[in-house]
């Protein structure tokens, strides 16, 4: 079984709709992240959470919100989707302890299309 | 301002030869560097990393070199195999520089290894 799972894997929606992307992990990691990938732009950080009570904005948080429901679950919401939020979205986790605390482990991604 | 740069969007190499992927960074506070590999329809997977206290790290066919004075790192793949064809992302973090260990990614280099 995958350590980091994302649902849905693909989603097509219309402008103005509210969308939630979900991420679950079985790695037992404290830190969780949401990124988006656009062609030619690499991975950009939307939000991150270092534990259940800690939520931080990333580079491109406008138009997004998150919820850390438990150590293992981190969801990303688009309150009112717009076409330029069409992208690949990735969830990632990392461990607070150990020698490689910055190594992140990614889920398989969600392809979101906003029409 | 792009802190991590991968100036070659694509690279084509013959099977069995060496692949060299390059990455430059601007933030002197970065102290940990990683390479990720990404296949289509999958999330990025961690490949190899290097701490700023080292200048070389090897793992099988993969070697990462770090030149701190030039703020440059490179990933060498020897010998290259068709299965290495993927997008490679360089990432960096500054554990003690205020970014809390968050990763900054380059835009990626698409490697094609031809049989």
PDB file of C-alpha atoms in Angstrom:
ATOM      1  CA  UNK A   1       0.000   0.000   0.000  1.00  0.00           C
ATOM      2  CA  UNK A   2       1.108   3.520  -0.786  1.00  0.00           C
ATOM      3  CA  UNK A   3       2.455   5.567   2.131  1.00  0.00           C
ATOM      4  CA  UNK A   4       0.938   8.827   0.875  1.00  0.00           C
ATOM      5  CA  UNK A   5      -2.411   8.700  -0.860  1.00  0.00           C
ATOM      6  CA  UNK A   6      -4.394  11.435  -2.547  1.00  0.00           C
ATOM      7  CA  UNK A   7      -8.045  11.547  -3.526  1.00  0.00           C
ATOM      8  CA  UNK A   8      -9.372  12.115  -6.067  1.00  0.00           C
ATOM      9  CA  UNK A   9      -6.688  11.360  -8.661  1.00  0.00           C
ATOM     10  CA  UNK A  10      -8.496  13.347 -11.325  1.00  0.00           C
ATOM     11  CA  UNK A  11     -11.177  16.012 -11.050  1.00  0.00           C
ATOM     12  CA  UNK A  12     -12.911  18.246 -13.530  1.00  0.00           C
ATOM     13  CA  UNK A  13     -14.971  21.082 -12.131  1.00  0.00           C
ATOM     14  CA  UNK A  14     -16.476  24.392 -13.133  1.00  0.00           C
ATOM     15  CA  UNK A  15     -15.514  27.927 -12.241  1.00  0.00           C
ATOM     16  CA  UNK A  16     -16.916  28.996  -8.872  1.00  0.00           C
ATOM     17  CA  UNK A  17     -17.285  25.512  -7.420  1.00  0.00           C
ATOM     18  CA  UNK A  18     -15.803  24.535  -4.066  1.00  0.00           C
ATOM     19  CA  UNK A  19     -13.332  21.680  -4.322  1.00  0.00           C
ATOM     20  CA  UNK A  20     -11.572  19.642  -1.648  1.00  0.00           C
ATOM     21  CA  UNK A  21      -8.510  17.525  -2.270  1.00  0.00           C
ATOM     22  CA  UNK A  22      -7.579  15.021   0.390  1.00  0.00           C
ATOM     23  CA  UNK A  23      -4.290  13.552   1.502  1.00  0.00           C
ATOM     24  CA  UNK A  24      -3.634  10.697   3.897  1.00  0.00           C
ATOM     25  CA  UNK A  25      -0.332   9.206   5.038  1.00  0.00           C
ATOM     26  CA  UNK A  26       0.690   6.096   6.906  1.00  0.00           C
ATOM     27  CA  UNK A  27       4.321   7.128   7.364  1.00  0.00           C
ATOM     28  CA  UNK A  28       3.707   8.595  10.804  1.00  0.00           C
ATOM     29  CA  UNK A  29       5.284  11.880   9.757  1.00  0.00           C
ATOM     30  CA  UNK A  30       4.492  15.127  11.529  1.00  0.00           C
ATOM     31  CA  UNK A  31       4.962  17.495   8.609  1.00  0.00           C
ATOM     32  CA  UNK A  32       2.649  17.683   5.626  1.00  0.00           C
ATOM     33  CA  UNK A  33       2.680  19.903   2.548  1.00  0.00           C
ATOM     34  CA  UNK A  34       0.593  20.846  -0.466  1.00  0.00           C
ATOM     35  CA  UNK A  35       2.233  21.812  -3.761  1.00  0.00           C
ATOM     36  CA  UNK A  36       1.032  22.584  -7.228  1.00  0.00           C
ATOM     37  CA  UNK A  37       2.912  21.858 -10.416  1.00  0.00           C
ATOM     38  CA  UNK A  38       2.397  23.824 -13.587  1.00  0.00           C
ATOM     39  CA  UNK A  39       4.211  23.109 -16.852  1.00  0.00           C
ATOM     40  CA  UNK A  40       7.601  24.809 -16.844  1.00  0.00           C
ATOM     41  CA  UNK A  41       7.199  26.138 -13.296  1.00  0.00           C
ATOM     42  CA  UNK A  42       8.259  23.224 -11.151  1.00  0.00           C
ATOM     43  CA  UNK A  43       6.714  22.625  -7.738  1.00  0.00           C
ATOM     44  CA  UNK A  44       5.407  25.561  -5.745  1.00  0.00           C
ATOM     45  CA  UNK A  45       4.413  25.357  -2.077  1.00  0.00           C
ATOM     46  CA  UNK A  46       0.803  26.267  -1.244  1.00  0.00           C
ATOM     47  CA  UNK A  47       0.521  25.443   2.479  1.00  0.00           C
ATOM     48  CA  UNK A  48       2.378  23.405   5.037  1.00  0.00           C
ATOM     49  CA  UNK A  49       1.715  22.044   8.494  1.00  0.00           C
ATOM     50  CA  UNK A  50       4.271  20.935  11.078  1.00  0.00           C
ATOM     51  CA  UNK A  51       1.670  19.368  13.341  1.00  0.00           C
ATOM     52  CA  UNK A  52      -2.089  19.287  13.858  1.00  0.00           C
ATOM     53  CA  UNK A  53      -2.189  22.731  15.453  1.00  0.00           C
ATOM     54  CA  UNK A  54       0.252  24.369  13.064  1.00  0.00           C
ATOM     55  CA  UNK A  55      -0.707  25.702   9.627  1.00  0.00           C
ATOM     56  CA  UNK A  56       1.484  27.974   7.521  1.00  0.00           C
ATOM     57  CA  UNK A  57       1.096  29.715   4.197  1.00  0.00           C
ATOM     58  CA  UNK A  58       3.483  28.878   1.427  1.00  0.00           C
ATOM     59  CA  UNK A  59       4.527  30.753  -1.675  1.00  0.00           C
ATOM     60  CA  UNK A  60       1.121  30.729  -3.413  1.00  0.00           C
ATOM     61  CA  UNK A  61      -1.633  30.397  -0.779  1.00  0.00           C
ATOM     62  CA  UNK A  62      -4.124  32.901  -2.226  1.00  0.00           C
ATOM     63  CA  UNK A  63      -7.358  31.174  -3.266  1.00  0.00           C
ATOM     64  CA  UNK A  64      -6.610  28.081  -1.165  1.00  0.00           C
ATOM     65  CA  UNK A  65      -7.263  26.922   2.390  1.00  0.00           C
ATOM     66  CA  UNK A  66      -6.233  23.820   4.288  1.00  0.00           C
ATOM     67  CA  UNK A  67      -7.306  21.705   7.221  1.00  0.00           C
ATOM     68  CA  UNK A  68      -5.149  19.321   9.250  1.00  0.00           C
ATOM     69  CA  UNK A  69      -7.753  16.978  10.646  1.00  0.00           C
ATOM     70  CA  UNK A  70      -5.271  14.588  12.222  1.00  0.00           C
ATOM     71  CA  UNK A  71      -1.585  13.786  12.055  1.00  0.00           C
ATOM     72  CA  UNK A  72      -2.312  11.571   9.072  1.00  0.00           C
ATOM     73  CA  UNK A  73      -4.720  13.800   7.151  1.00  0.00           C
ATOM     74  CA  UNK A  74      -4.245  17.131   5.410  1.00  0.00           C
ATOM     75  CA  UNK A  75      -6.850  18.488   3.011  1.00  0.00           C
ATOM     76  CA  UNK A  76      -6.649  21.347   0.521  1.00  0.00           C
ATOM     77  CA  UNK A  77      -9.714  23.385  -0.438  1.00  0.00           C
ATOM     78  CA  UNK A  78     -10.365  25.721  -3.313  1.00  0.00           C
ATOM     79  CA  UNK A  79     -13.224  27.864  -2.047  1.00  0.00           C
ATOM     80  CA  UNK A  80     -14.223  29.158  -5.475  1.00  0.00           C
ATOM     81  CA  UNK A  81     -12.255  27.458  -8.233  1.00  0.00           C
ATOM     82  CA  UNK A  82     -10.968  29.484 -11.171  1.00  0.00           C
ATOM     83  CA  UNK A  83      -9.414  28.260 -14.446  1.00  0.00           C
ATOM     84  CA  UNK A  84      -5.864  29.293 -13.540  1.00  0.00           C
ATOM     85  CA  UNK A  85      -6.004  26.810 -10.656  1.00  0.00           C
ATOM     86  CA  UNK A  86      -5.917  24.048 -13.253  1.00  0.00           C
ATOM     87  CA  UNK A  87      -2.769  22.135 -12.302  1.00  0.00           C
ATOM     88  CA  UNK A  88      -1.288  19.008 -10.785  1.00  0.00           C
ATOM     89  CA  UNK A  89      -1.520  19.029  -6.998  1.00  0.00           C
ATOM     90  CA  UNK A  90       0.818  17.049  -4.796  1.00  0.00           C
ATOM     91  CA  UNK A  91       0.751  16.269  -1.114  1.00  0.00           C
ATOM     92  CA  UNK A  92       4.006  15.472   0.665  1.00  0.00           C
ATOM     93  CA  UNK A  93       5.181  14.477   4.118  1.00  0.00           C
ATOM     94  CA  UNK A  94       8.423  14.672   6.041  1.00  0.00           C
ATOM     95  CA  UNK A  95       9.682  13.488   9.398  1.00  0.00           C
ATOM     96  CA  UNK A  96      10.547  15.849  12.209  1.00  0.00           C
ATOM     97  CA  UNK A  97      13.194  13.508  13.569  1.00  0.00           C
ATOM     98  CA  UNK A  98      16.162  11.786  12.032  1.00  0.00           C
ATOM     99  CA  UNK A  99      19.117  12.967  10.065  1.00  0.00           C
ATOM    100  CA  UNK A 100      17.251  13.825   6.892  1.00  0.00           C
ATOM    101  CA  UNK A 101      14.401  15.895   8.211  1.00  0.00           C
ATOM    102  CA  UNK A 102      14.046  17.816   4.974  1.00  0.00           C
ATOM    103  CA  UNK A 103      13.452  14.819   2.711  1.00  0.00           C
ATOM    104  CA  UNK A 104       9.864  14.893   1.583  1.00  0.00           C
ATOM    105  CA  UNK A 105       7.810  11.975   0.306  1.00  0.00           C
ATOM    106  CA  UNK A 106       5.141  12.695  -2.255  1.00  0.00           C
ATOM    107  CA  UNK A 107       1.736  11.313  -3.065  1.00  0.00           C
ATOM    108  CA  UNK A 108       0.751  10.365  -6.626  1.00  0.00           C
ATOM    109  CA  UNK A 109      -0.917  13.687  -7.329  1.00  0.00           C
ATOM    110  CA  UNK A 110      -4.350  15.000  -8.265  1.00  0.00           C
ATOM    111  CA  UNK A 111      -4.954  16.405 -11.720  1.00  0.00           C
ATOM    112  CA  UNK A 112      -7.465  19.231 -11.357  1.00  0.00           C
ATOM    113  CA  UNK A 113      -9.121  20.914 -14.316  1.00  0.00           C
ATOM    114  CA  UNK A 114     -11.266  24.007 -13.801  1.00  0.00           C
ATOM    115  CA  UNK A 115     -13.454  24.847 -16.772  1.00  0.00           C
TER     116      UNK A 115
ATOM    117  CA  UNK B   1      13.387  35.700  -7.715  1.00  0.00           C
ATOM    118  CA  UNK B   2      14.262  32.111  -8.482  1.00  0.00           C
ATOM    119  CA  UNK B   3      16.498  30.698  -5.753  1.00  0.00           C
ATOM    120  CA  UNK B   4      17.031  27.299  -7.387  1.00  0.00           C
ATOM    121  CA  UNK B   5      17.665  27.213 -11.110  1.00  0.00           C
ATOM    122  CA  UNK B   6      17.784  24.362 -13.566  1.00  0.00           C
ATOM    123  CA  UNK B   7      18.722  26.113 -16.773  1.00  0.00           C
ATOM    124  CA  UNK B   8      18.324  23.135 -19.086  1.00  0.00           C
ATOM    125  CA  UNK B   9      14.661  22.228 -19.620  1.00  0.00           C
ATOM    126  CA  UNK B  10      15.652  19.044 -21.415  1.00  0.00           C
ATOM    127  CA  UNK B  11      18.586  16.708 -21.991  1.00  0.00           C
ATOM    128  CA  UNK B  12      18.951  13.787 -24.391  1.00  0.00           C
ATOM    129  CA  UNK B  13      21.545  11.079 -23.812  1.00  0.00           C
ATOM    130  CA  UNK B  14      22.414   7.761 -25.424  1.00  0.00           C
ATOM    131  CA  UNK B  15      21.928   4.616 -23.362  1.00  0.00           C
ATOM    132  CA  UNK B  16      25.123   3.620 -21.557  1.00  0.00           C
ATOM    133  CA  UNK B  17      26.571   7.143 -21.578  1.00  0.00           C
ATOM    134  CA  UNK B  18      26.754   9.602 -18.715  1.00  0.00           C
ATOM    135  CA  UNK B  19      23.884  11.982 -17.953  1.00  0.00           C
ATOM    136  CA  UNK B  20      24.815  15.208 -16.181  1.00  0.00           C
ATOM    137  CA  UNK B  21      22.032  17.365 -14.795  1.00  0.00           C
ATOM    138  CA  UNK B  22      22.919  20.757 -13.407  1.00  0.00           C
ATOM    139  CA  UNK B  23      21.450  23.004 -10.752  1.00  0.00           C
ATOM    140  CA  UNK B  24      22.447  26.453  -9.487  1.00  0.00           C
ATOM    141  CA  UNK B  25      21.282  28.234  -6.362  1.00  0.00           C
ATOM    142  CA  UNK B  26      21.488  31.766  -5.076  1.00  0.00           C
ATOM    143  CA  UNK B  27      20.742  31.498  -1.348  1.00  0.00           C
ATOM    144  CA  UNK B  28      23.963  30.951   0.614  1.00  0.00           C
ATOM    145  CA  UNK B  29      21.900  29.749   3.588  1.00  0.00           C
ATOM    146  CA  UNK B  30      20.933  26.544   1.773  1.00  0.00           C
ATOM    147  CA  UNK B  31      22.606  23.625   3.536  1.00  0.00           C
ATOM    148  CA  UNK B  32      20.836  20.549   2.217  1.00  0.00           C
ATOM    149  CA  UNK B  33      20.205  19.596  -1.394  1.00  0.00           C
ATOM    150  CA  UNK B  34      18.083  16.894  -2.932  1.00  0.00           C
ATOM    151  CA  UNK B  35      17.275  15.420  -6.320  1.00  0.00           C
ATOM    152  CA  UNK B  36      13.862  14.031  -7.138  1.00  0.00           C
ATOM    153  CA  UNK B  37      12.787  12.020 -10.139  1.00  0.00           C
ATOM    154  CA  UNK B  38       9.298  12.238 -11.574  1.00  0.00           C
ATOM    155  CA  UNK B  39       7.613   9.951 -14.072  1.00  0.00           C
ATOM    156  CA  UNK B  40       4.392  11.027 -15.831  1.00  0.00           C
ATOM    157  CA  UNK B  41       1.242  10.444 -13.768  1.00  0.00           C
ATOM    158  CA  UNK B  42       3.287   9.828 -10.615  1.00  0.00           C
ATOM    159  CA  UNK B  43       4.483  11.951  -7.728  1.00  0.00           C
ATOM    160  CA  UNK B  44       8.140  12.959  -7.407  1.00  0.00           C
ATOM    161  CA  UNK B  45      10.297  10.314  -5.751  1.00  0.00           C
ATOM    162  CA  UNK B  46      13.365  11.063  -3.688  1.00  0.00           C
ATOM    163  CA  UNK B  47      16.559  10.040  -5.446  1.00  0.00           C
ATOM    164  CA  UNK B  48      19.632  11.282  -3.606  1.00  0.00           C
ATOM    165  CA  UNK B  49      20.673  14.105  -1.309  1.00  0.00           C
ATOM    166  CA  UNK B  50      23.777  15.872  -0.062  1.00  0.00           C
ATOM    167  CA  UNK B  51      24.535  17.965   2.966  1.00  0.00           C
ATOM    168  CA  UNK B  52      26.600  21.126   2.633  1.00  0.00           C
ATOM    169  CA  UNK B  53      29.354  19.568   4.732  1.00  0.00           C
ATOM    170  CA  UNK B  54      30.088  17.179   1.860  1.00  0.00           C
ATOM    171  CA  UNK B  55      31.060  17.710  -1.760  1.00  0.00           C
ATOM    172  CA  UNK B  56      30.050  14.320  -3.107  1.00  0.00           C
ATOM    173  CA  UNK B  57      27.522  11.609  -2.399  1.00  0.00           C
ATOM    174  CA  UNK B  58      27.123   8.351  -4.296  1.00  0.00           C
ATOM    175  CA  UNK B  59      24.318   5.854  -4.477  1.00  0.00           C
ATOM    176  CA  UNK B  60      24.796   3.187  -7.110  1.00  0.00           C
ATOM    177  CA  UNK B  61      24.666   4.749 -10.563  1.00  0.00           C
ATOM    178  CA  UNK B  62      23.798   8.160  -9.110  1.00  0.00           C
ATOM    179  CA  UNK B  63      26.319  10.680  -7.792  1.00  0.00           C
ATOM    180  CA  UNK B  64      25.639  14.208  -6.658  1.00  0.00           C
ATOM    181  CA  UNK B  65      28.442  16.776  -6.579  1.00  0.00           C
ATOM    182  CA  UNK B  66      28.252  20.029  -4.643  1.00  0.00           C
ATOM    183  CA  UNK B  67      30.424  23.068  -5.304  1.00  0.00           C
ATOM    184  CA  UNK B  68      29.548  25.522  -2.552  1.00  0.00           C
ATOM    185  CA  UNK B  69      31.794  28.308  -3.756  1.00  0.00           C
ATOM    186  CA  UNK B  70      30.085  28.241  -7.143  1.00  0.00           C
ATOM    187  CA  UNK B  71      26.650  27.549  -5.614  1.00  0.00           C
ATOM    188  CA  UNK B  72      26.309  24.700  -8.050  1.00  0.00           C
ATOM    189  CA  UNK B  73      25.361  21.057  -7.826  1.00  0.00           C
ATOM    190  CA  UNK B  74      25.131  18.351 -10.410  1.00  0.00           C
ATOM    191  CA  UNK B  75      23.665  14.877 -10.675  1.00  0.00           C
ATOM    192  CA  UNK B  76      25.614  12.282 -12.632  1.00  0.00           C
ATOM    193  CA  UNK B  77      23.959   9.102 -13.837  1.00  0.00           C
ATOM    194  CA  UNK B  78      26.361   6.435 -15.078  1.00  0.00           C
ATOM    195  CA  UNK B  79      25.545   4.436 -17.100  1.00  0.00           C
ATOM    196  CA  UNK B  80      22.273   5.959 -18.237  1.00  0.00           C
ATOM    197  CA  UNK B  81      19.395   3.586 -18.893  1.00  0.00           C
ATOM    198  CA  UNK B  82      16.114   4.102 -20.777  1.00  0.00           C
ATOM    199  CA  UNK B  83      14.257   3.721 -17.469  1.00  0.00           C
ATOM    200  CA  UNK B  84      16.017   6.860 -16.241  1.00  0.00           C
ATOM    201  CA  UNK B  85      13.947   8.914 -18.671  1.00  0.00           C
ATOM    202  CA  UNK B  86      11.974  11.256 -16.413  1.00  0.00           C
ATOM    203  CA  UNK B  87      11.850  14.818 -15.149  1.00  0.00           C
ATOM    204  CA  UNK B  88      14.498  15.535 -12.527  1.00  0.00           C
ATOM    205  CA  UNK B  89      13.957  18.238  -9.927  1.00  0.00           C
ATOM    206  CA  UNK B  90      16.685  19.827  -7.868  1.00  0.00           C
ATOM    207  CA  UNK B  91      15.613  21.092  -4.422  1.00  0.00           C
ATOM    208  CA  UNK B  92      17.312  22.941  -1.585  1.00  0.00           C
ATOM    209  CA  UNK B  93      16.577  23.804   2.020  1.00  0.00           C
ATOM    210  CA  UNK B  94      17.977  26.092   4.678  1.00  0.00           C
ATOM    211  CA  UNK B  95      17.385  24.440   8.008  1.00  0.00           C
ATOM    212  CA  UNK B  96      18.705  27.368   9.996  1.00  0.00           C
ATOM    213  CA  UNK B  97      17.930  30.194   7.598  1.00  0.00           C
ATOM    214  CA  UNK B  98      14.334  30.887   8.416  1.00  0.00           C
ATOM    215  CA  UNK B  99      12.622  28.635   5.907  1.00  0.00           C
ATOM    216  CA  UNK B 100      12.184  25.921   8.545  1.00  0.00           C
ATOM    217  CA  UNK B 101      13.593  23.270   6.299  1.00  0.00           C
ATOM    218  CA  UNK B 102      11.051  23.788   3.540  1.00  0.00           C
ATOM    219  CA  UNK B 103      12.208  22.737   0.113  1.00  0.00           C
ATOM    220  CA  UNK B 104      12.671  25.165  -2.751  1.00  0.00           C
ATOM    221  CA  UNK B 105      12.428  23.400  -6.097  1.00  0.00           C
ATOM    222  CA  UNK B 106      13.906  24.135  -9.472  1.00  0.00           C
ATOM    223  CA  UNK B 107      11.729  23.949 -12.573  1.00  0.00           C
ATOM    224  CA  UNK B 108      13.010  20.538 -13.585  1.00  0.00           C
ATOM    225  CA  UNK B 109      15.014  18.987 -16.422  1.00  0.00           C
ATOM    226  CA  UNK B 110      13.439  16.373 -18.655  1.00  0.00           C
ATOM    227  CA  UNK B 111      15.940  13.603 -19.327  1.00  0.00           C
ATOM    228  CA  UNK B 112      15.476  11.321 -22.317  1.00  0.00           C
ATOM    229  CA  UNK B 113      17.726   8.278 -22.568  1.00  0.00           C
ATOM    230  CA  UNK B 114      17.662   6.773 -26.035  1.00  0.00           C
ATOM    231  CA  UNK B 115      18.310   3.065 -26.626  1.00  0.00           C
TER     232      UNK B 115
END
